[in-house]
XYZ file of C-alpha atoms in Angstrom:
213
model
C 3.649 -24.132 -15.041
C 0.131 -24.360 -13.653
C -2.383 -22.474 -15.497
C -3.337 -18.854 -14.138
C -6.881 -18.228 -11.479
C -9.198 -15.391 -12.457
C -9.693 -12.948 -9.769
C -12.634 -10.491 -9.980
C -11.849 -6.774 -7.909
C -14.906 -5.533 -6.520
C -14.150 -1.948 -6.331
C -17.595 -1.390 -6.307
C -18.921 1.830 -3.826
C -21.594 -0.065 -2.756
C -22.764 -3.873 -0.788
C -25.612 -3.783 -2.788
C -23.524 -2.940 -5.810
C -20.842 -5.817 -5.194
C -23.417 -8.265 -4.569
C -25.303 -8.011 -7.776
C -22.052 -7.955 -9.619
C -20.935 -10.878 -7.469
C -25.037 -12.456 -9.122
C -23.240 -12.649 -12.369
C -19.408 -13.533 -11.548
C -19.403 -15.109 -8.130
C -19.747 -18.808 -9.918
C -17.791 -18.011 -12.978
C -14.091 -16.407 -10.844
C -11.756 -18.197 -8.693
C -10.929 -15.668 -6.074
C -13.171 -12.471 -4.868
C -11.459 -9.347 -3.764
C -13.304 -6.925 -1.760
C -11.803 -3.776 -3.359
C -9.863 -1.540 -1.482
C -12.824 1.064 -2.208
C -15.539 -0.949 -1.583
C -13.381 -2.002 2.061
C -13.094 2.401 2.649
C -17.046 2.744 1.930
C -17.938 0.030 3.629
C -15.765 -1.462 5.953
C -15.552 -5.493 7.506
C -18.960 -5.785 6.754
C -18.525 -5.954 2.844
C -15.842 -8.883 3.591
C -18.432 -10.486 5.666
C -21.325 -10.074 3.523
C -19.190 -12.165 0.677
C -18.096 -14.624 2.895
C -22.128 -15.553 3.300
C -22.938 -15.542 -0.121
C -19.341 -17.889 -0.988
C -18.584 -20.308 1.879
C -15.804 -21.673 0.245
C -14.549 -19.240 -2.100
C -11.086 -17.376 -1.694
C -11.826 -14.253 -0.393
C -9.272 -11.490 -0.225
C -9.535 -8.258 1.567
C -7.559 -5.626 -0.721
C -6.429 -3.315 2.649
C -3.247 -2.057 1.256
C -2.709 -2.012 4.729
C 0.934 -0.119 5.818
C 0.731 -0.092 9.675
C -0.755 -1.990 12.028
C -0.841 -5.513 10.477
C -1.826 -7.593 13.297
C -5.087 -4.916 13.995
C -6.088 -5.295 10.281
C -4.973 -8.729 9.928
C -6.982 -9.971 12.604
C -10.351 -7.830 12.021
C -10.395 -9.077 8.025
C -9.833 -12.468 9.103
C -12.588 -12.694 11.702
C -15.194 -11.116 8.943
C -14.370 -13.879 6.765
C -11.176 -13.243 4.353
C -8.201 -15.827 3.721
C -5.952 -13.257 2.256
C -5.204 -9.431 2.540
C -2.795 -7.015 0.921
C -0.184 -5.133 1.990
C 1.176 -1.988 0.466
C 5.251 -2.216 -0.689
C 6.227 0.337 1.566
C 4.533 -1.332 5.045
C 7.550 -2.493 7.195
C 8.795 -5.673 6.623
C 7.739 -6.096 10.859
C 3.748 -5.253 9.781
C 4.046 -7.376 6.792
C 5.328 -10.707 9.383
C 2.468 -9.509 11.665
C -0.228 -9.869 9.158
C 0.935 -12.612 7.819
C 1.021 -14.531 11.109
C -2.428 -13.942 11.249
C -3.843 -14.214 7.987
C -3.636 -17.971 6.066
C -1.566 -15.658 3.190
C -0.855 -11.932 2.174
C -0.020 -10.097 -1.334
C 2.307 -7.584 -1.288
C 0.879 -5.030 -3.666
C 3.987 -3.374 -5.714
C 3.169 0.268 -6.714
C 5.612 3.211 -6.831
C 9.532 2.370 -5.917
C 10.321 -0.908 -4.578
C 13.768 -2.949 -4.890
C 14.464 -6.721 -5.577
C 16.243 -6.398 -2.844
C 13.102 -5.925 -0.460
C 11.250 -8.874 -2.684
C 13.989 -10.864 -1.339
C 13.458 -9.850 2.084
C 9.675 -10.947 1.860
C 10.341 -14.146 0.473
C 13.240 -14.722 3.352
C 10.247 -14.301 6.123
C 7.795 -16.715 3.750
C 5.436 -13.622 2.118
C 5.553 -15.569 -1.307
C 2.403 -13.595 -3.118
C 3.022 -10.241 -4.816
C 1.038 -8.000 -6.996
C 2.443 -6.423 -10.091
C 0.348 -3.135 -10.863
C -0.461 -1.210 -13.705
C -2.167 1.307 -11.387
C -5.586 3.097 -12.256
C -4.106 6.120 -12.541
C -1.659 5.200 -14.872
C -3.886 3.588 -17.081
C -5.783 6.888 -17.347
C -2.234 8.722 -18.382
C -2.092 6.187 -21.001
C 0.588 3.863 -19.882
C 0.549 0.391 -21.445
C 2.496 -2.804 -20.434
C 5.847 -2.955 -21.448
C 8.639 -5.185 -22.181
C 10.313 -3.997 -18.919
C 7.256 -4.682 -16.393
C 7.328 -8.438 -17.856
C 10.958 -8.431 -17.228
C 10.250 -8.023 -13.941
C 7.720 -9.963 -13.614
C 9.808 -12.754 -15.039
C 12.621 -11.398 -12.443
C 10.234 -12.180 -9.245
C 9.091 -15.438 -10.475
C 12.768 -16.447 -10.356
C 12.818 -15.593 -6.788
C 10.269 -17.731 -6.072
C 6.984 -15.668 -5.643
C 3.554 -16.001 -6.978
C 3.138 -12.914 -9.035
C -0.101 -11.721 -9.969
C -1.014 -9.085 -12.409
C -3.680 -6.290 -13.246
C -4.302 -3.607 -14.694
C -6.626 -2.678 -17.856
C -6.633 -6.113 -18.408
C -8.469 -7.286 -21.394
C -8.720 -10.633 -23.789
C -5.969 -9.124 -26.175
C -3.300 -8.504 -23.462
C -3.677 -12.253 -21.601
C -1.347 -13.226 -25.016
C 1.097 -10.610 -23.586
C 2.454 -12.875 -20.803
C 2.393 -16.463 -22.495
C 5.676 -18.127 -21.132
C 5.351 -16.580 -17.716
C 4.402 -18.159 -14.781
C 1.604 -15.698 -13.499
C -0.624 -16.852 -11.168
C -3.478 -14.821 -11.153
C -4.941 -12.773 -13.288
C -7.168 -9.732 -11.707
C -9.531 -8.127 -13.242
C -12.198 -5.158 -12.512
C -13.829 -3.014 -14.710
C -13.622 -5.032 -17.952
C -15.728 -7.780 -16.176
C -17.746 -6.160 -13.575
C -19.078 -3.704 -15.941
C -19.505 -6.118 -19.397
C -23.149 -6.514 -21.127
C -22.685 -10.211 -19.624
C -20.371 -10.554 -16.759
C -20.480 -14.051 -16.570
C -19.837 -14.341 -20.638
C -17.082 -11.876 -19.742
C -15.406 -13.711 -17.123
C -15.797 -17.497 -19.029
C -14.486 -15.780 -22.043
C -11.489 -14.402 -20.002
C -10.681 -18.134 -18.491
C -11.004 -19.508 -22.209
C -8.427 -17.271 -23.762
C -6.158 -18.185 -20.449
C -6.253 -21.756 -21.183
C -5.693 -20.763 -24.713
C -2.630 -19.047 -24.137
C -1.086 -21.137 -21.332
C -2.020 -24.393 -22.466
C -1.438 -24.072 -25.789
């Protein structure tokens, strides 16, 4: 078991705003994730403007794309992104197309999905997915339960890379100890801390706590 990557989500609304978060965190996280709001506002130029400021950083363009995979595939790539996600519901034929293109994709679970499509992914080599708790559901009070870490657990069996967000804070890292995660992503709890970068180093700290321990 390797130990989990931090991965900062900049859903910021703003370049300007993602690059002064990125001031603080860019140094401190292991992957940057041009939010899927901050991609809507502001489009391939966001991806590109991070791709100048890290050269060598993972970047990952959060499309949620469901159509079109090559199109969007191709256009993230060229402004600078390794990754890109794909929404659970995109054909398994987009997913193949963006993945052709791009060096990986996530396939972002939200809603109803089967094990039996996971297994479909992993048969045409998509081996990164995202287990959500979504925004949304946060905000209706919905906590992590025993039965999203069983599947969790479930899709590491098959073989993916499963990485997790979702009001993700210090006290909730302990929550997956024994699982094989491999990233953890988090927004609002580090973008908008008194100290990002105290934040983020505190975050990777309690990770190696719990998975090394």
């Amino acid at each position: 078991m390797t130990k989990p990557l931090l991965q900062i989500a900049l859903d910021n609304q703003t370049i300007d705003s993602a690059t002064s978060t990125l001031k603080s965190l860019g140094n401190e996280v292991d992957i940057l994730e041009v939010g899927t709001i901050l991609c809507l506002q502001e489009g391939r130029h966001a991806i590109e403007t991070v791709r100048s400021l890290y050269k060598d950083k993972i970047i990952l363009a959060d499309t949620k794309c469901a159509d079109a995979g090559k199109i969007v595939a191709q256009n993230c790539k060229d402004a600078g992104a390794n990754w890109m996600t794909v929404i659970c519901c995109a054909t398994i034929e987009t997913m193949i197309a963006a993945k052709n293109v791009m060096d990986d994709i996530q396939v972002e679970l939200y809603g109803d999905w089967t094990f039996e499509q996971a297994q479909q992914w992993f048969d045409n080599d998509i081996k990164q997915v995202v287990y959500h708790q979504s925004r949304d559901a946060l905000l209706a009070g919905k906590k992590w339960s025993e039965e999203d870490l069983n599947k969790i657990q479930r899709l590491i069996d098959l073989g993916f890379k499963v990485s997790v967000t979702g009001g993700l804070e210090l006290d909730t890292v302990k929550l997956f100890q024994g699982l094989d995660i491999y990233a953890f992503i988090a927004g609002r709890n580090l973008r908008e801390a008194e100290d990002p970068a105290y934040a983020a180093r505190a975050f990777k700290e309690e990770i190696t706590k719990v998975f090394e321990s």
